[in-house]
Amino acid sequence: MRALITGINGFVGGYLAEHLLAEGEWELWGMARQPELALPQLRGAVRPLIADLGDQPAVVAALAAAQPDVIFHLAAQSNVPRSFEDPAGTLTTNLVAQLNLFQAVLQLKLDPLLVIATSNEIYGHIQPEDLPLSERTPFRPVNPYSVSKAAQDLLAYQYYASHKLRTLRLRLFNHIGPRQTEQFAVGSFAAQIARIEAGLQAPCIRVGNLAAERDFTDVRDIVRAYSLAAQRGRVPCAYNIGSGRSVSLRHLLDTLLGLSPCAIAVEPDPTRMRPADVPRVVSDYALFHSHTGWAPRIPLEQTLADVLAYWRQRAAQRDFQDAH
């Protein structure tokens, strides 16, 4: 099958391309703004398409070239703190990009399966009685990013209902792994520990709200879910994708600190606190499991060890510019 991945140069996009290539049954195209794929191992194996999803004619040209059987739409502004800094940019980027993609499919009279990445953030202000969160939980978004993802989710269903586009919505809970940037909590924790071990930072980690409990899944399990959704998902379903367990950020940090030989202090940083936060999140992924057989496989402790190893390697190379 021929697949197009938008956001190919993002954290998840790179892992998805690697996973699909390993399966051996996919011809891959990747859409990005840059002329070169970020991961060297994808160059020559994935055909790049240079296009800005905000540019409708460019999107039409890209889809006309790729003629995909499946579109994995991952491209987005996905950072919650940044969404508070630039709400208009977040809403415009995430919603218009998807709208342009859908309109291009209609204009070209294509019939791909569209696998849309939304987020558990759409559930927002969660009540204790809502847990674990099923696909029937109402949307109560509490930040501009979650509003944009709720809009993407609704738009995907609307285009199925109005135009018969074959859309699936993956409501992804927190996913982590090597190569995730410092803009996200686990990447920030691990990068700071690696810098401290390398003598590049004083032995103190600056953190946000550690009491928040989230549902974390390894990105390598997440991309396996994308592939299974494309093969076994049922249009026009929305699926929760998560681990089914809730873990505090304090637990993640303590686990990472336990992997380091250094004595490291922890200091709250007001700039890392969200204006609105949700105390506890845990997924119910039973629907997706029943349709595809998917369940997470990689233990959280292994994921954290792999993340720290990644940042230690970067510290050894003195490479702390933002990962792709």
mmCIF file of C-alpha atoms in Angstrom:
data_model
loop_
_atom_site.group_PDB
_atom_site.id
_atom_site.type_symbol
_atom_site.label_atom_id
_atom_site.label_comp_id
_atom_site.label_asym_id
_atom_site.label_seq_id
_atom_site.Cartn_x
_atom_site.Cartn_y
_atom_site.Cartn_z
ATOM 1 C CA MET A 1 0.000 0.000 0.000
ATOM 2 C CA ARG A 2 1.031 3.553 -0.624
ATOM 3 C CA ALA A 3 1.000 5.813 2.430
ATOM 4 C CA LEU A 4 1.547 9.520 2.915
ATOM 5 C CA ILE A 5 2.695 10.792 6.324
ATOM 6 C CA THR A 6 2.198 14.479 7.061
ATOM 7 C CA GLY A 7 4.611 15.755 9.679
ATOM 8 C CA ILE A 8 7.224 13.201 8.575
ATOM 9 C CA ASN A 9 9.963 15.226 10.304
ATOM 10 C CA GLY A 10 8.183 15.238 13.654
ATOM 11 C CA PHE A 11 8.808 13.007 16.657
ATOM 12 C CA VAL A 12 6.039 10.516 15.849
ATOM 13 C CA GLY A 13 6.305 10.853 12.067
ATOM 14 C CA GLY A 14 9.867 9.550 12.032
ATOM 15 C CA TYR A 15 9.010 6.554 14.184
ATOM 16 C CA LEU A 16 5.929 5.795 12.086
ATOM 17 C CA ALA A 17 7.971 5.812 8.886
ATOM 18 C CA GLU A 18 10.569 3.499 10.446
ATOM 19 C CA HIS A 19 7.848 1.111 11.627
ATOM 20 C CA LEU A 20 6.047 0.972 8.286
ATOM 21 C CA LEU A 21 9.307 0.426 6.412
ATOM 22 C CA ALA A 22 10.143 -2.445 8.763
ATOM 23 C CA GLU A 23 6.769 -4.034 7.988
ATOM 24 C CA GLY A 24 7.872 -4.148 4.363
ATOM 25 C CA GLU A 25 4.446 -3.706 2.782
ATOM 26 C CA TRP A 26 4.360 0.051 2.335
ATOM 27 C CA GLU A 27 5.496 2.572 -0.256
ATOM 28 C CA LEU A 28 6.058 5.723 1.771
ATOM 29 C CA TRP A 29 5.768 9.386 0.965
ATOM 30 C CA GLY A 30 6.459 12.079 3.562
ATOM 31 C CA MET A 31 5.183 15.653 3.540
ATOM 32 C CA ALA A 32 7.298 18.370 5.157
ATOM 33 C CA ARG A 33 8.256 22.007 4.696
ATOM 34 C CA GLN A 34 11.973 21.204 4.525
ATOM 35 C CA PRO A 35 13.590 19.818 1.363
ATOM 36 C CA GLU A 36 15.383 17.049 3.271
ATOM 37 C CA LEU A 37 14.107 14.386 5.637
ATOM 38 C CA ALA A 38 15.317 14.922 9.190
ATOM 39 C CA LEU A 39 16.227 11.289 9.894
ATOM 40 C CA PRO A 40 19.147 10.116 7.747
ATOM 41 C CA GLN A 41 17.841 6.532 7.824
ATOM 42 C CA LEU A 42 14.700 7.609 5.967
ATOM 43 C CA ARG A 43 16.510 9.304 3.088
ATOM 44 C CA GLY A 44 16.211 7.198 -0.007
ATOM 45 C CA ALA A 45 13.533 5.019 1.592
ATOM 46 C CA VAL A 46 10.778 7.653 1.864
ATOM 47 C CA ARG A 47 9.861 9.912 -1.042
ATOM 48 C CA PRO A 48 9.738 13.516 0.256
ATOM 49 C CA LEU A 49 7.056 15.999 -0.718
ATOM 50 C CA ILE A 50 7.824 19.652 0.040
ATOM 51 C CA ALA A 51 4.574 21.372 0.931
ATOM 52 C CA ASP A 52 3.139 23.681 3.570
ATOM 53 C CA LEU A 53 -0.251 22.363 4.674
ATOM 54 C CA GLY A 54 -1.397 25.975 4.942
ATOM 55 C CA ASP A 55 -0.917 26.336 1.167
ATOM 56 C CA GLN A 56 -3.909 24.710 -0.553
ATOM 57 C CA PRO A 57 -2.428 24.520 -4.092
ATOM 58 C CA ALA A 58 0.744 22.943 -2.687
ATOM 59 C CA VAL A 59 -1.305 20.337 -0.833
ATOM 60 C CA VAL A 60 -3.249 19.496 -4.003
ATOM 61 C CA ALA A 61 -0.004 19.085 -5.951
ATOM 62 C CA ALA A 62 1.489 16.862 -3.239
ATOM 63 C CA LEU A 63 -1.531 14.546 -3.118
ATOM 64 C CA ALA A 64 -1.688 14.411 -6.896
ATOM 65 C CA ALA A 65 1.912 13.209 -6.912
ATOM 66 C CA ALA A 66 1.568 10.665 -4.109
ATOM 67 C CA GLN A 67 -1.894 9.235 -4.899
ATOM 68 C CA PRO A 68 -1.966 7.636 -1.422
ATOM 69 C CA ASP A 69 -4.093 4.706 -0.293
ATOM 70 C CA VAL A 70 -3.655 5.860 3.319
ATOM 71 C CA ILE A 71 -2.899 9.306 4.732
ATOM 72 C CA PHE A 72 -1.527 9.476 8.259
ATOM 73 C CA HIS A 73 -2.165 13.088 9.254
ATOM 74 C CA LEU A 74 0.278 13.867 12.068
ATOM 75 C CA ALA A 75 1.400 17.414 11.255
ATOM 76 C CA ALA A 76 0.378 19.862 13.984
ATOM 77 C CA GLN A 77 1.449 22.418 16.532
ATOM 78 C CA SER A 78 1.428 19.980 19.455
ATOM 79 C CA ASN A 79 2.936 21.874 22.382
ATOM 80 C CA VAL A 80 0.415 22.952 25.045
ATOM 81 C CA PRO A 81 2.483 25.803 26.592
ATOM 82 C CA ARG A 82 3.115 27.217 23.125
ATOM 83 C CA SER A 83 -0.629 27.101 22.441
ATOM 84 C CA PHE A 84 -1.186 29.484 25.355
ATOM 85 C CA GLU A 85 1.508 31.792 23.955
ATOM 86 C CA ASP A 86 0.046 31.703 20.434
ATOM 87 C CA PRO A 87 -3.574 30.506 20.546
ATOM 88 C CA ALA A 88 -4.469 31.964 17.163
ATOM 89 C CA GLY A 89 -1.479 30.337 15.487
ATOM 90 C CA THR A 90 -2.246 26.971 17.084
ATOM 91 C CA LEU A 91 -5.904 27.013 16.061
ATOM 92 C CA THR A 92 -5.142 28.198 12.538
ATOM 93 C CA THR A 93 -2.254 25.807 11.969
ATOM 94 C CA ASN A 94 -4.015 22.698 13.190
ATOM 95 C CA LEU A 95 -7.475 23.230 11.763
ATOM 96 C CA VAL A 96 -6.654 24.851 8.413
ATOM 97 C CA ALA A 97 -3.990 22.248 7.644
ATOM 98 C CA GLN A 98 -6.521 19.448 8.023
ATOM 99 C CA LEU A 99 -9.184 21.352 6.106
ATOM 100 C CA ASN A 100 -6.780 21.878 3.205
ATOM 101 C CA LEU A 101 -5.918 18.178 3.232
ATOM 102 C CA PHE A 102 -9.590 17.153 3.104
ATOM 103 C CA GLN A 103 -10.411 19.655 0.364
ATOM 104 C CA ALA A 104 -7.483 18.421 -1.724
ATOM 105 C CA VAL A 105 -8.743 14.833 -1.431
ATOM 106 C CA LEU A 106 -12.167 15.950 -2.650
ATOM 107 C CA GLN A 107 -10.768 18.104 -5.454
ATOM 108 C CA LEU A 108 -8.669 15.223 -6.783
ATOM 109 C CA LYS A 109 -11.491 12.686 -6.280
ATOM 110 C CA LEU A 110 -9.200 10.426 -4.256
ATOM 111 C CA ASP A 111 -10.452 7.813 -1.791
ATOM 112 C CA PRO A 112 -7.713 7.259 0.789
ATOM 113 C CA LEU A 113 -8.212 6.140 4.353
ATOM 114 C CA LEU A 114 -7.470 9.215 6.477
ATOM 115 C CA VAL A 115 -6.009 8.397 9.891
ATOM 116 C CA ILE A 116 -6.237 11.604 11.909
ATOM 117 C CA ALA A 117 -4.120 12.223 15.008
ATOM 118 C CA THR A 118 -6.170 13.950 17.684
ATOM 119 C CA SER A 119 -5.489 13.886 21.421
ATOM 120 C CA ASN A 120 -6.790 12.928 24.836
ATOM 121 C CA GLU A 121 -6.498 16.671 25.577
ATOM 122 C CA ILE A 122 -9.911 17.073 23.928
ATOM 123 C CA TYR A 123 -11.527 15.559 27.052
ATOM 124 C CA GLY A 124 -10.041 18.409 29.066
ATOM 125 C CA HIS A 125 -11.685 19.092 32.418
ATOM 126 C CA ILE A 126 -12.071 15.516 33.598
ATOM 127 C CA GLN A 127 -14.283 14.525 36.517
ATOM 128 C CA PRO A 128 -13.256 11.552 38.720
ATOM 129 C CA GLU A 129 -16.375 9.695 37.623
ATOM 130 C CA ASP A 130 -15.222 10.000 33.968
ATOM 131 C CA LEU A 131 -12.207 7.736 34.553
ATOM 132 C CA PRO A 132 -11.083 5.724 32.730
ATOM 133 C CA LEU A 133 -11.863 7.860 29.719
ATOM 134 C CA SER A 134 -13.881 6.180 26.982
ATOM 135 C CA GLU A 135 -14.655 7.568 23.538
ATOM 136 C CA ARG A 136 -18.050 8.643 24.899
ATOM 137 C CA THR A 137 -16.517 11.088 27.390
ATOM 138 C CA PRO A 138 -17.650 14.655 26.539
ATOM 139 C CA PHE A 139 -15.185 17.255 25.260
ATOM 140 C CA ARG A 140 -14.278 19.909 27.846
ATOM 141 C CA PRO A 141 -11.016 21.408 26.464
ATOM 142 C CA VAL A 142 -8.956 23.578 28.834
ATOM 143 C CA ASN A 143 -6.221 24.934 26.529
ATOM 144 C CA PRO A 144 -5.998 26.225 22.933
ATOM 145 C CA TYR A 145 -4.217 23.072 21.768
ATOM 146 C CA SER A 146 -7.049 20.872 23.052
ATOM 147 C CA VAL A 147 -9.608 23.139 21.360
ATOM 148 C CA SER A 148 -7.736 22.740 18.068
ATOM 149 C CA LYS A 149 -7.664 18.963 18.443
ATOM 150 C CA ALA A 150 -11.351 18.808 19.334
ATOM 151 C CA ALA A 151 -12.034 20.811 16.180
ATOM 152 C CA GLN A 152 -9.897 18.407 14.117
ATOM 153 C CA ASP A 153 -11.780 15.461 15.588
ATOM 154 C CA LEU A 154 -15.164 17.009 14.775
ATOM 155 C CA LEU A 155 -14.042 18.074 11.307
ATOM 156 C CA ALA A 156 -12.926 14.534 10.509
ATOM 157 C CA TYR A 157 -16.348 13.184 11.436
ATOM 158 C CA GLN A 158 -18.122 15.982 9.562
ATOM 159 C CA TYR A 159 -16.239 15.220 6.340
ATOM 160 C CA TYR A 160 -17.158 11.563 6.708
ATOM 161 C CA ALA A 161 -20.817 12.452 7.231
ATOM 162 C CA SER A 162 -20.995 15.166 4.558
ATOM 163 C CA HIS A 163 -18.520 13.971 1.928
ATOM 164 C CA LYS A 164 -18.012 10.266 2.678
ATOM 165 C CA LEU A 165 -14.302 10.669 3.353
ATOM 166 C CA ARG A 166 -13.033 7.525 5.077
ATOM 167 C CA THR A 167 -11.775 9.018 8.325
ATOM 168 C CA LEU A 168 -10.520 7.435 11.537
ATOM 169 C CA ARG A 169 -9.694 9.503 14.601
ATOM 170 C CA LEU A 170 -6.950 8.359 16.969
ATOM 171 C CA ARG A 171 -7.320 10.092 20.337
ATOM 172 C CA LEU A 172 -3.757 9.654 21.478
ATOM 173 C CA PHE A 173 -2.799 9.831 25.131
ATOM 174 C CA ASN A 174 0.680 10.965 26.202
ATOM 175 C CA HIS A 175 3.451 9.224 24.303
ATOM 176 C CA ILE A 176 7.147 9.412 25.037
ATOM 177 C CA GLY A 177 10.420 8.020 23.782
ATOM 178 C CA PRO A 178 13.900 8.819 22.491
ATOM 179 C CA ARG A 179 14.118 11.827 20.132
ATOM 180 C CA GLN A 180 11.254 13.703 21.827
ATOM 181 C CA THR A 181 12.262 17.317 22.431
ATOM 182 C CA GLU A 182 12.823 19.158 25.687
ATOM 183 C CA GLN A 183 9.537 20.985 25.152
ATOM 184 C CA PHE A 184 7.891 17.928 26.721
ATOM 185 C CA ALA A 185 8.313 16.883 30.349
ATOM 186 C CA VAL A 186 10.149 13.566 30.014
ATOM 187 C CA GLY A 187 12.539 14.935 27.409
ATOM 188 C CA SER A 188 13.214 17.921 29.657
ATOM 189 C CA PHE A 189 13.881 15.734 32.719
ATOM 190 C CA ALA A 190 16.216 13.383 30.848
ATOM 191 C CA ALA A 191 18.087 16.141 29.025
ATOM 192 C CA GLN A 192 18.737 18.001 32.280
ATOM 193 C CA ILE A 193 19.982 14.824 33.984
ATOM 194 C CA ALA A 194 22.283 14.104 31.044
ATOM 195 C CA ARG A 195 23.671 17.636 31.130
ATOM 196 C CA ILE A 196 24.261 17.388 34.883
ATOM 197 C CA GLU A 197 26.089 14.055 34.480
ATOM 198 C CA ALA A 198 28.261 15.603 31.754
ATOM 199 C CA GLY A 199 29.101 18.631 33.902
ATOM 200 C CA LEU A 200 27.168 20.967 31.618
ATOM 201 C CA GLN A 201 24.544 22.023 34.153
ATOM 202 C CA ALA A 202 24.457 22.627 37.893
ATOM 203 C CA PRO A 203 22.986 19.611 39.794
ATOM 204 C CA CYS A 204 19.448 20.973 39.922
ATOM 205 C CA ILE A 205 16.453 20.135 37.715
ATOM 206 C CA ARG A 206 13.785 22.746 37.097
ATOM 207 C CA VAL A 207 10.278 21.290 36.809
ATOM 208 C CA GLY A 208 6.597 22.120 36.384
ATOM 209 C CA ASN A 209 3.659 20.443 38.120
ATOM 210 C CA LEU A 210 4.872 16.996 39.241
ATOM 211 C CA ALA A 211 1.588 16.007 40.868
ATOM 212 C CA ALA A 212 -0.240 15.661 37.547
ATOM 213 C CA GLU A 213 -0.975 12.025 36.638
ATOM 214 C CA ARG A 214 -0.969 11.037 32.991
ATOM 215 C CA ASP A 215 -1.333 7.964 30.782
ATOM 216 C CA PHE A 216 2.052 7.349 29.117
ATOM 217 C CA THR A 217 2.777 4.991 26.221
ATOM 218 C CA ASP A 218 6.019 4.359 24.351
ATOM 219 C CA VAL A 219 6.010 6.044 20.939
ATOM 220 C CA ARG A 220 7.059 2.729 19.386
ATOM 221 C CA ASP A 221 3.822 1.182 20.640
ATOM 222 C CA ILE A 222 1.908 4.219 19.385
ATOM 223 C CA VAL A 223 3.153 3.875 15.805
ATOM 224 C CA ARG A 224 2.226 0.191 15.861
ATOM 225 C CA ALA A 225 -1.289 1.405 16.718
ATOM 226 C CA TYR A 226 -1.268 3.701 13.674
ATOM 227 C CA SER A 227 -0.417 0.785 11.401
ATOM 228 C CA LEU A 228 -3.088 -1.449 12.918
ATOM 229 C CA ALA A 229 -5.646 1.349 12.637
ATOM 230 C CA ALA A 230 -4.926 1.576 8.906
ATOM 231 C CA GLN A 231 -5.267 -2.175 8.473
ATOM 232 C CA ARG A 232 -8.101 -3.061 10.863
ATOM 233 C CA GLY A 233 -9.761 0.150 12.018
ATOM 234 C CA ARG A 234 -13.443 0.677 11.255
ATOM 235 C CA VAL A 235 -14.566 3.888 9.576
ATOM 236 C CA PRO A 236 -15.654 6.333 11.019
ATOM 237 C CA CYS A 237 -14.604 5.294 14.529
ATOM 238 C CA ALA A 238 -12.767 7.392 17.081
ATOM 239 C CA TYR A 239 -10.297 5.371 19.153
ATOM 240 C CA ASN A 240 -8.553 6.086 22.432
ATOM 241 C CA ILE A 241 -4.906 4.967 22.295
ATOM 242 C CA GLY A 242 -3.144 4.761 25.660
ATOM 243 C CA SER A 243 -1.666 2.446 28.261
ATOM 244 C CA GLY A 244 -4.700 2.185 30.529
ATOM 245 C CA ARG A 245 -2.704 3.251 33.589
ATOM 246 C CA SER A 246 -2.029 6.582 35.258
ATOM 247 C CA VAL A 247 1.428 7.644 36.454
ATOM 248 C CA SER A 248 2.495 10.906 38.064
ATOM 249 C CA LEU A 249 5.204 13.105 36.614
ATOM 250 C CA ARG A 250 6.878 12.794 40.025
ATOM 251 C CA HIS A 251 7.124 9.019 39.477
ATOM 252 C CA LEU A 252 8.684 9.521 36.040
ATOM 253 C CA LEU A 253 11.225 11.973 37.413
ATOM 254 C CA ASP A 254 12.074 9.757 40.387
ATOM 255 C CA THR A 255 12.579 6.789 38.051
ATOM 256 C CA LEU A 256 14.948 8.799 35.854
ATOM 257 C CA LEU A 257 16.805 10.161 38.881
ATOM 258 C CA GLY A 258 17.181 6.581 40.127
ATOM 259 C CA LEU A 259 19.045 5.751 36.904
ATOM 260 C CA SER A 260 21.639 8.459 37.555
ATOM 261 C CA PRO A 261 24.656 8.236 39.876
ATOM 262 C CA CYS A 262 24.459 11.969 40.580
ATOM 263 C CA ALA A 263 22.809 13.695 43.547
ATOM 264 C CA ILE A 264 20.355 16.068 41.910
ATOM 265 C CA ALA A 265 18.073 18.645 43.510
ATOM 266 C CA VAL A 266 14.606 19.424 42.129
ATOM 267 C CA GLU A 267 13.326 22.996 41.922
ATOM 268 C CA PRO A 268 9.834 24.171 40.846
ATOM 269 C CA ASP A 269 9.840 26.552 37.894
ATOM 270 C CA PRO A 270 6.763 28.821 37.618
ATOM 271 C CA THR A 271 7.378 29.272 33.897
ATOM 272 C CA ARG A 272 6.780 25.537 33.399
ATOM 273 C CA MET A 273 3.347 25.572 35.083
ATOM 274 C CA ARG A 274 0.230 25.519 32.879
ATOM 275 C CA PRO A 275 -2.502 28.143 33.412
ATOM 276 C CA ALA A 276 -4.990 25.244 33.471
ATOM 277 C CA ASP A 277 -4.095 21.642 34.238
ATOM 278 C CA VAL A 278 -5.930 18.356 34.726
ATOM 279 C CA PRO A 279 -5.062 16.350 37.868
ATOM 280 C CA ARG A 280 -5.417 12.797 36.526
ATOM 281 C CA VAL A 281 -5.840 11.124 33.145
ATOM 282 C CA VAL A 282 -6.194 7.422 32.310
ATOM 283 C CA SER A 283 -7.436 5.839 29.085
ATOM 284 C CA ASP A 284 -9.860 3.087 28.270
ATOM 285 C CA TYR A 285 -8.548 1.643 24.994
ATOM 286 C CA ALA A 286 -10.895 -1.377 24.974
ATOM 287 C CA LEU A 287 -12.623 -0.368 21.725
ATOM 288 C CA PHE A 288 -9.375 -0.171 19.774
ATOM 289 C CA HIS A 289 -8.181 -3.439 21.317
ATOM 290 C CA SER A 290 -11.406 -5.176 20.331
ATOM 291 C CA HIS A 291 -11.126 -4.007 16.715
ATOM 292 C CA THR A 292 -7.368 -4.454 16.177
ATOM 293 C CA GLY A 293 -5.908 -6.573 18.999
ATOM 294 C CA TRP A 294 -3.521 -3.748 19.939
ATOM 295 C CA ALA A 295 -2.153 -3.403 23.458
ATOM 296 C CA PRO A 296 1.004 -1.661 24.667
ATOM 297 C CA ARG A 297 4.049 -3.915 24.974
ATOM 298 C CA ILE A 298 7.012 -1.784 26.073
ATOM 299 C CA PRO A 299 7.346 -1.301 29.859
ATOM 300 C CA LEU A 300 7.462 2.291 31.058
ATOM 301 C CA GLU A 301 10.779 1.651 32.825
ATOM 302 C CA GLN A 302 12.348 0.547 29.527
ATOM 303 C CA THR A 303 11.055 3.642 27.773
ATOM 304 C CA LEU A 304 12.543 5.926 30.426
ATOM 305 C CA ALA A 305 15.895 4.140 30.304
ATOM 306 C CA ASP A 306 15.943 4.514 26.510
ATOM 307 C CA VAL A 307 15.092 8.220 26.730
ATOM 308 C CA LEU A 308 17.914 8.851 29.196
ATOM 309 C CA ALA A 309 20.354 6.882 27.033
ATOM 310 C CA TYR A 310 19.393 9.049 24.061
ATOM 311 C CA TRP A 311 20.046 12.285 25.952
ATOM 312 C CA ARG A 312 23.309 10.943 27.401
ATOM 313 C CA GLN A 313 24.492 10.321 23.850
ATOM 314 C CA ARG A 314 23.593 13.856 22.881
ATOM 315 C CA ALA A 315 25.358 15.213 25.980
ATOM 316 C CA ALA A 316 28.501 13.312 25.015
ATOM 317 C CA GLN A 317 28.333 15.008 21.615
ATOM 318 C CA ARG A 318 27.488 18.385 23.212
ATOM 319 C CA ASP A 319 24.378 18.360 21.006
ATOM 320 C CA PHE A 320 21.533 20.151 22.750
ATOM 321 C CA GLN A 321 19.872 21.997 19.939
ATOM 322 C CA ASP A 322 16.206 21.031 19.699
ATOM 323 C CA ALA A 323 15.658 17.560 18.304
ATOM 324 C CA HIS A 324 13.675 17.505 15.049
#
